[in-house]
Short mmCIF file of C-alpha atoms in Angstrom, two decimals:
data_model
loop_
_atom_site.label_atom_id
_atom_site.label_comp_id
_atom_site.label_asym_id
_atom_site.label_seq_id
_atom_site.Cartn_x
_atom_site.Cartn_y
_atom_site.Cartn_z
CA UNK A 25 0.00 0.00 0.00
CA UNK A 26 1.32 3.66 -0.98
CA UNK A 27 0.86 6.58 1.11
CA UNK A 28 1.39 10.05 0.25
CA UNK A 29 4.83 11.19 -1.37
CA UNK A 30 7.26 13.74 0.03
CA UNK A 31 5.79 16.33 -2.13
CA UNK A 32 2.22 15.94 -1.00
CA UNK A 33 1.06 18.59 1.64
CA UNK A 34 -1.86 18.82 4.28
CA UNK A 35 -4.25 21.85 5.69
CA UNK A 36 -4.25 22.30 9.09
CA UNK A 37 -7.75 23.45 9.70
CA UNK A 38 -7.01 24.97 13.29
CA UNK A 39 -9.47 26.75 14.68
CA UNK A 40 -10.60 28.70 11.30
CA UNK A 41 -13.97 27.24 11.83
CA UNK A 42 -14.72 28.00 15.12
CA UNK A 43 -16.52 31.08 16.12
CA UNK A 44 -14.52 32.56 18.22
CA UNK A 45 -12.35 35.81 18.63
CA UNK A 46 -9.40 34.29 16.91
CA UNK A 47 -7.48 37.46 17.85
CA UNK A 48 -8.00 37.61 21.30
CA UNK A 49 -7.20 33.57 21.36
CA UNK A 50 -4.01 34.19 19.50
CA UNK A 51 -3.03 37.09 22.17
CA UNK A 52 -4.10 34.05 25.21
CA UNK A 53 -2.24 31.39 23.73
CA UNK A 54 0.98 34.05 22.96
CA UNK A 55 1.43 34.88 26.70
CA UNK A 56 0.81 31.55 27.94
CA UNK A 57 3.44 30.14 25.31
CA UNK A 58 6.31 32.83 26.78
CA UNK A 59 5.28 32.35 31.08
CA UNK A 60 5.86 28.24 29.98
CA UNK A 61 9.44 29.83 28.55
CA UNK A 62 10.14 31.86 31.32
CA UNK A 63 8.62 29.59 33.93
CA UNK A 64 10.42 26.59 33.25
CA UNK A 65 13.48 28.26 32.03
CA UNK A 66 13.19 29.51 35.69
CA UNK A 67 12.82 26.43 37.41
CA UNK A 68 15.49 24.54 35.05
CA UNK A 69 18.07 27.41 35.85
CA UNK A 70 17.33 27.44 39.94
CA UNK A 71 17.91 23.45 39.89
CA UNK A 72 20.80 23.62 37.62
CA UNK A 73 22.72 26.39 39.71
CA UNK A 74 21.65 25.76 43.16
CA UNK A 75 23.38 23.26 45.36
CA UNK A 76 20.29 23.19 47.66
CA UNK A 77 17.97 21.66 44.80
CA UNK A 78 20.68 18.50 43.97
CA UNK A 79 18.32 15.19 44.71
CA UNK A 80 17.15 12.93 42.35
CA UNK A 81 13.57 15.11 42.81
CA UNK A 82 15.20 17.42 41.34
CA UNK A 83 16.73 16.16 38.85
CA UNK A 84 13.93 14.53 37.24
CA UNK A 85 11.92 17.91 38.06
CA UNK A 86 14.40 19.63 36.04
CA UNK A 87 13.86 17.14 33.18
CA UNK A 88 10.57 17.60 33.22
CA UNK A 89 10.68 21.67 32.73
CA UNK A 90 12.88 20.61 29.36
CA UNK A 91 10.48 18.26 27.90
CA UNK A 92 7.78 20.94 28.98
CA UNK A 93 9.43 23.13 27.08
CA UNK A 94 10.12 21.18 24.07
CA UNK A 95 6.19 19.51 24.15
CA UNK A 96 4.59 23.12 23.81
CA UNK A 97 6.96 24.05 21.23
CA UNK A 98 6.32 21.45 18.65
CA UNK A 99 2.46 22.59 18.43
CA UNK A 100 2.15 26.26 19.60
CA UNK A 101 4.15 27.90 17.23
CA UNK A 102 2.12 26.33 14.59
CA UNK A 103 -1.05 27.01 16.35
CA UNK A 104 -0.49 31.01 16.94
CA UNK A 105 0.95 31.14 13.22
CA UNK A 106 -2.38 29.55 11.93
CA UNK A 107 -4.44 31.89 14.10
CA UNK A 108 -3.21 34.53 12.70
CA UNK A 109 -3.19 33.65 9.02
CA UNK A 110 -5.92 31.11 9.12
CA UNK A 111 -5.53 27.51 7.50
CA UNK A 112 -2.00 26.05 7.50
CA UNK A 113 -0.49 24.35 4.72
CA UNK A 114 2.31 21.90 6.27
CA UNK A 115 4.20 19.33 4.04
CA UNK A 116 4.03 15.39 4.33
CA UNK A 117 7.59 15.31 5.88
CA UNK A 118 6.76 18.51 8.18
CA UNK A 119 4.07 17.19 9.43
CA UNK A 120 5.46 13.39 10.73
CA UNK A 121 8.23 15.26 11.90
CA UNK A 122 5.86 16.91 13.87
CA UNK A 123 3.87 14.12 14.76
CA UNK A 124 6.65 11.75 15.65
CA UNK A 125 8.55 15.35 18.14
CA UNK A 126 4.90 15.08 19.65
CA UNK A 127 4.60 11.65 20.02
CA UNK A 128 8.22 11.04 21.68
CA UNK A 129 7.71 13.61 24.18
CA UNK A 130 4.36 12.92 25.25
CA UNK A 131 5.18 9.21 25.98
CA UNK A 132 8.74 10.58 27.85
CA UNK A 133 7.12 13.32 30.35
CA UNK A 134 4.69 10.00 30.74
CA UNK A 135 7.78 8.00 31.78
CA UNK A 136 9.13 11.07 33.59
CA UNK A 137 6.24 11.37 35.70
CA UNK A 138 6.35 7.35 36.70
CA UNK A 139 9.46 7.69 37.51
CA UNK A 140 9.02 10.51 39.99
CA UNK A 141 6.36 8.70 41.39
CA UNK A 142 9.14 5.99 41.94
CA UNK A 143 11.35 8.66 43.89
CA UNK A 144 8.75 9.63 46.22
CA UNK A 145 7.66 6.21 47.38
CA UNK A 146 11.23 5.26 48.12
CA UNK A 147 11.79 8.62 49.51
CA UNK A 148 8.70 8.03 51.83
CA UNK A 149 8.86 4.36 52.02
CA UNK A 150 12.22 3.59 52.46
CA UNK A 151 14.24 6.73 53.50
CA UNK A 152 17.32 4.43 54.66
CA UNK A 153 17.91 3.47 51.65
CA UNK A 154 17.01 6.19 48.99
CA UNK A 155 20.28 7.52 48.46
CA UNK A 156 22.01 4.46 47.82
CA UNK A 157 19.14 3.59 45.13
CA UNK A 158 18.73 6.56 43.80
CA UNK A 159 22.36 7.91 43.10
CA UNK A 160 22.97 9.87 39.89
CA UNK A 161 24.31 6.77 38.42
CA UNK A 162 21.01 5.38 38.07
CA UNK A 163 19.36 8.53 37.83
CA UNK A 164 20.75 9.00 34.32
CA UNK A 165 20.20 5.52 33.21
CA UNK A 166 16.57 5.88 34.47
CA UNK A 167 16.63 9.32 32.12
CA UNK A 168 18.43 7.38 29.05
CA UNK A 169 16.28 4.77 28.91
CA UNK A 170 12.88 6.96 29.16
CA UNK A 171 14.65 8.86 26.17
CA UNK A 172 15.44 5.59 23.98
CA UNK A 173 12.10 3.75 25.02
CA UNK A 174 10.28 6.83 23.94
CA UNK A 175 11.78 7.38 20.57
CA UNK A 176 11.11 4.13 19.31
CA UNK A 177 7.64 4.11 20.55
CA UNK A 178 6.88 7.48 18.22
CA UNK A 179 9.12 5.89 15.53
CA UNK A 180 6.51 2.65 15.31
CA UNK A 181 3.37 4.75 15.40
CA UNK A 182 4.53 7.76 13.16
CA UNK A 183 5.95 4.98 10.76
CA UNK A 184 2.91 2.83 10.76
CA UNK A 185 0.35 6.13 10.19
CA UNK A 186 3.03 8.01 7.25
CA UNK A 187 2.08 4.68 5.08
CA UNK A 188 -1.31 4.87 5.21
CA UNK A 189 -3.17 6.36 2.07
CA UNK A 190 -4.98 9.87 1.94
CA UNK A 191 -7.69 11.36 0.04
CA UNK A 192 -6.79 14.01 -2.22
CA UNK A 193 -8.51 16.62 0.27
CA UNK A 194 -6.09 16.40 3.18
CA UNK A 195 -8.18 18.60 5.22
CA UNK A 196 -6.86 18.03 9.02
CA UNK A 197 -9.49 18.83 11.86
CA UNK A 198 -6.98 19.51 14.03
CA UNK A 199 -4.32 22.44 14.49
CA UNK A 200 -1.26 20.28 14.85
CA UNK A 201 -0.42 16.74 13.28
CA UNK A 202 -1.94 14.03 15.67
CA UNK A 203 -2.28 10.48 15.21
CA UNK A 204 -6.06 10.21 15.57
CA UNK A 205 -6.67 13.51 13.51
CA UNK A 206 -4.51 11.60 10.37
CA UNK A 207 -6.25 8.02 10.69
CA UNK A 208 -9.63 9.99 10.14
CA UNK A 209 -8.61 11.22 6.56
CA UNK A 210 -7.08 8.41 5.75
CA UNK A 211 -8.52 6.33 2.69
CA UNK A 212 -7.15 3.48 3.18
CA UNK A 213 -7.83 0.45 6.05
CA UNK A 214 -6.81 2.38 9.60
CA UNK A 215 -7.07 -1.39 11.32
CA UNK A 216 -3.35 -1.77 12.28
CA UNK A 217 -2.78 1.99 13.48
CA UNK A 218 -5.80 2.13 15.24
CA UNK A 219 -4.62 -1.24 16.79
CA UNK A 220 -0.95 -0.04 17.50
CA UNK A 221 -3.27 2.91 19.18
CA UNK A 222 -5.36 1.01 21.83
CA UNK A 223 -2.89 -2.20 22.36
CA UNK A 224 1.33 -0.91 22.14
CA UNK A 225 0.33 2.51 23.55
CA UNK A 226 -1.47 0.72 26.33
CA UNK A 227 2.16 -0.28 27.16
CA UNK A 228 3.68 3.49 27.17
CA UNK A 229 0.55 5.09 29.14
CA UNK A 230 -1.37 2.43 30.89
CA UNK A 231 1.41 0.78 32.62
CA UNK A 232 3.03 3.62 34.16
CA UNK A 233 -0.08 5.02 34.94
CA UNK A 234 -0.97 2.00 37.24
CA UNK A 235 2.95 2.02 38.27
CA UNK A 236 2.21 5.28 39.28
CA UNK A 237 -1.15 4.31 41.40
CA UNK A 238 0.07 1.36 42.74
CA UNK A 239 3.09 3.58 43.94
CA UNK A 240 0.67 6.14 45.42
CA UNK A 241 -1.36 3.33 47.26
CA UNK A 242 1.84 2.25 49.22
CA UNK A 243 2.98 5.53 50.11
CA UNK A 244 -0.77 5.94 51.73
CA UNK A 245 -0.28 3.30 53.18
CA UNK A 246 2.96 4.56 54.71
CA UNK A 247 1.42 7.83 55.54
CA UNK A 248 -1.37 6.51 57.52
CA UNK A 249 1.27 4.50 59.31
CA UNK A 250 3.35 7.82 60.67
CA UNK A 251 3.12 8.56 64.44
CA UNK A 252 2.49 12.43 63.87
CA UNK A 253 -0.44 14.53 62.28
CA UNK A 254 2.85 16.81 61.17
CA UNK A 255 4.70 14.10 59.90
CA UNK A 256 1.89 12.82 57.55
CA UNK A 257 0.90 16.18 56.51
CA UNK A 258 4.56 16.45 55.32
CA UNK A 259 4.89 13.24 53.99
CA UNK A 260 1.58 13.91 52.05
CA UNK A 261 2.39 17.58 50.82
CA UNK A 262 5.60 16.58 49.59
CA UNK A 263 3.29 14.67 46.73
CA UNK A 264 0.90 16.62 46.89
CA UNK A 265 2.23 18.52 43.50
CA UNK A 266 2.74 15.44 41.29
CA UNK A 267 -0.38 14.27 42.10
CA UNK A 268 -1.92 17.43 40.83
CA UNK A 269 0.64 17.05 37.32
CA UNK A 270 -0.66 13.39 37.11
CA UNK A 271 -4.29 14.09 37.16
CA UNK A 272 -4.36 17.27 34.88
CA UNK A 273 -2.29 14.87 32.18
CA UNK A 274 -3.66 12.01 32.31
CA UNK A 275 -7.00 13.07 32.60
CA UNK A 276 -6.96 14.70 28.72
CA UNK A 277 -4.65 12.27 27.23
CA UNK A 278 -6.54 9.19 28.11
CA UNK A 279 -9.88 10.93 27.52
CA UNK A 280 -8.54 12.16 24.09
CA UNK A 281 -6.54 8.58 22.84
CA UNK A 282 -8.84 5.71 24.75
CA UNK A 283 -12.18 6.31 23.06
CA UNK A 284 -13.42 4.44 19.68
CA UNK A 285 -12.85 5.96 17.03
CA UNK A 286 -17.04 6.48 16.56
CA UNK A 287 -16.51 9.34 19.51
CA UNK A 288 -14.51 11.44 17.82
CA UNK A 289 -15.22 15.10 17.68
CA UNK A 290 -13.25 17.14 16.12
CA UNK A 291 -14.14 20.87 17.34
CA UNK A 292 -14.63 19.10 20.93
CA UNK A 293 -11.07 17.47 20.99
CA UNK A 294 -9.47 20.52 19.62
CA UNK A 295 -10.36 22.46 22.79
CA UNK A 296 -9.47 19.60 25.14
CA UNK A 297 -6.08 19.19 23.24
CA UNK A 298 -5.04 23.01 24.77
CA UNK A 299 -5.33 21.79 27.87
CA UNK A 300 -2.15 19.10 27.50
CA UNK A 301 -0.12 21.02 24.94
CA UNK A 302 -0.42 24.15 25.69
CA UNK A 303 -2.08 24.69 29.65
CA UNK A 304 -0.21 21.82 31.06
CA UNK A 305 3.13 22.89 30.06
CA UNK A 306 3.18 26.23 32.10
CA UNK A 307 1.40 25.34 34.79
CA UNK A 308 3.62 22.16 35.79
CA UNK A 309 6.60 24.73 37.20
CA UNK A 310 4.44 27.30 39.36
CA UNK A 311 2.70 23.69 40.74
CA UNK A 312 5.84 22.53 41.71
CA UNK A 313 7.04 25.92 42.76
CA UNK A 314 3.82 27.61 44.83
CA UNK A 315 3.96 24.38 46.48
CA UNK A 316 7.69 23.73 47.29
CA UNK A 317 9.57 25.72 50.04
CA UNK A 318 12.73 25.15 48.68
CA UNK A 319 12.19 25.57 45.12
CA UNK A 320 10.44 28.85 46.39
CA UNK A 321 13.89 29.78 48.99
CA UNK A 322 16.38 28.92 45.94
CA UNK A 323 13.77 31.41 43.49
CA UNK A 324 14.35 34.09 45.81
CA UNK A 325 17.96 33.57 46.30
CA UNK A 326 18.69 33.72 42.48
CA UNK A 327 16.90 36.96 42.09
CA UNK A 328 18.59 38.58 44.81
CA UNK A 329 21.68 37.65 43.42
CA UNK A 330 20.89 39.34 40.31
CA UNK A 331 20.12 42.29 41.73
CA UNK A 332 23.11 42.68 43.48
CA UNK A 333 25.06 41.90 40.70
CA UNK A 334 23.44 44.76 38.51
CA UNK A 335 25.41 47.77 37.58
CA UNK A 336 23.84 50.57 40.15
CA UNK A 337 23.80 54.19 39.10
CA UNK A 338 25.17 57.06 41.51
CA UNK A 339 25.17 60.13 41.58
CA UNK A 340 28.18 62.46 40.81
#
């Protein structure tokens, strides 16, 4: 079966067809897109440069803020450039490249987020311990692997979807290049990608996601455990802020990838699809921020610094 060539091209519809001011959505989305800059740019500097913030926490806090930063760029961009001019054109190879960008970090801030689930049940669960497990050794592994698992997981899907066949009107109900958006136009049979959809990416969301419950039951359980009212009120505020980043992404992506196909709405998922690429994104730092002492101490600290370090003007 052929797909498209190189040459061909898609329209991104966007949200050209939805009533709504389209300038004063452009201006939203524009500020939002620079505080998830600044904000995690922020974050990512104050755990890179201050010796107070070096844990595995972190670590994989500060990898986060990068792949935060990386996820919103793929589709914003795109999404303020076609709000201002209207319908998109985007090649065949533009738009996979897009898709598979998308694709890898979506799955990795899904590993990421696992993984930090990891660090706080042996943080709460086995404190003795934690720093011998989690040393920067396996840390980085932990990061490398996320990376590598990741990328081949977009590779199969984006490979798989490119060889499917279109119509000659590749209109795309969408205002970036996602999977479900692309099997929709397609004119050829969708079987195996929709398959590869609800079965192998079972393996990259699912399964962390009930890694990550089953690692939130346990540290319950360890909470309830703790002699003092202060001690599980500390225990439980301490994950209090991943729990929050857990909810807010899973909630949309399994809402938006785990549905037959017979659900789709285009219009509908368009809105809900802000929430994960572009709300998400800026939110995650000032969650982990507003609700971290020491991220908030080390903040402070930085811009203090600066100040001090700025020329000041006298008078002669």
């Amino acid at each position: 079966m052929e797909g498209v060539n190189i040459s061909s091209s898609f329209t991104l519809l966007g949200f050209s067809n939805i009533p709504c001011n389209h300038f004063a959505l452009f201006a939203l989305l524009l500020v939002i897109y620079l505080l998830t800059w600044i904000s995690n740019l922020l974050l990512l500097t104050s755990i890179t440069l201050s010796p107070d913030l070096d844990s595995p926490m972190y670590f994989f806090l500060g990898n986060l803020s990068l792949v935060d930063i990386c996820f919103s760029t793929v589709t914003v961009p795109q999404l303020l450039h076609g709000l201002y001019y209207g319908r998109l054109r985007i090649s065949f190879l533009r738009c996979f490249l897009q898709m598979y960008f998308f694709v890898l970090l979506g799955i990795l801030e899904n590993f990421l987020l696992a993984i930090m689930a990891f660090d706080r049940y042996l943080a709460i669960c086995n404190p003795l311990r934690y720093m011998a497990i989690m040393n920067r050794r396996i840390c980085s592994i932990l990061v490398v692997t996320s990376w590598f698992t990741a990328a081949l997981h977009s590779f199969l899907h984006t490979f798989t979807i490119s060889k499917l066949a279109y119509c000659e009107d590749k209109l795309i109900q969408h205002f970036f290049c996602d999977m479900t958006a692309l099997i929709r136009i397609a004119c050829s049979s969708t079987t195996l990608a929709e398959v590869l959809i609800y079965t192998e990416a079972s393996s990259a969301i699912i399964i962390p996601f009930l890694f990550i419950m089953t690692s939130y039951s346990l540290i319950a359980q360890a909470i309830v455990k703790l002699k003092t009212a202060e001690s599980q009120r500390k225990a439980f505020f301490s994950c209090s802020s991943h729990l929050i980043v857990v909810s807010l992404f899973y909630g949309t992506v399994i809402f938006i990838y785990f549905r037959p196909p017979s659900s789709y709405s285009g219009n509908y998922d368009r809105m809900i699809s802000l929430v994960y690429t572009v709300i998400t994104p800026m939110l995650n730092p000032f969650i982990y921020s507003l609700r971290n002492q020491e991220v908030k101490v080390t903040l402070k600290k930085l811009i203090q610094r600066r100040q001090l370090s700025l020329p000041r003007r006298g008078y002669v």
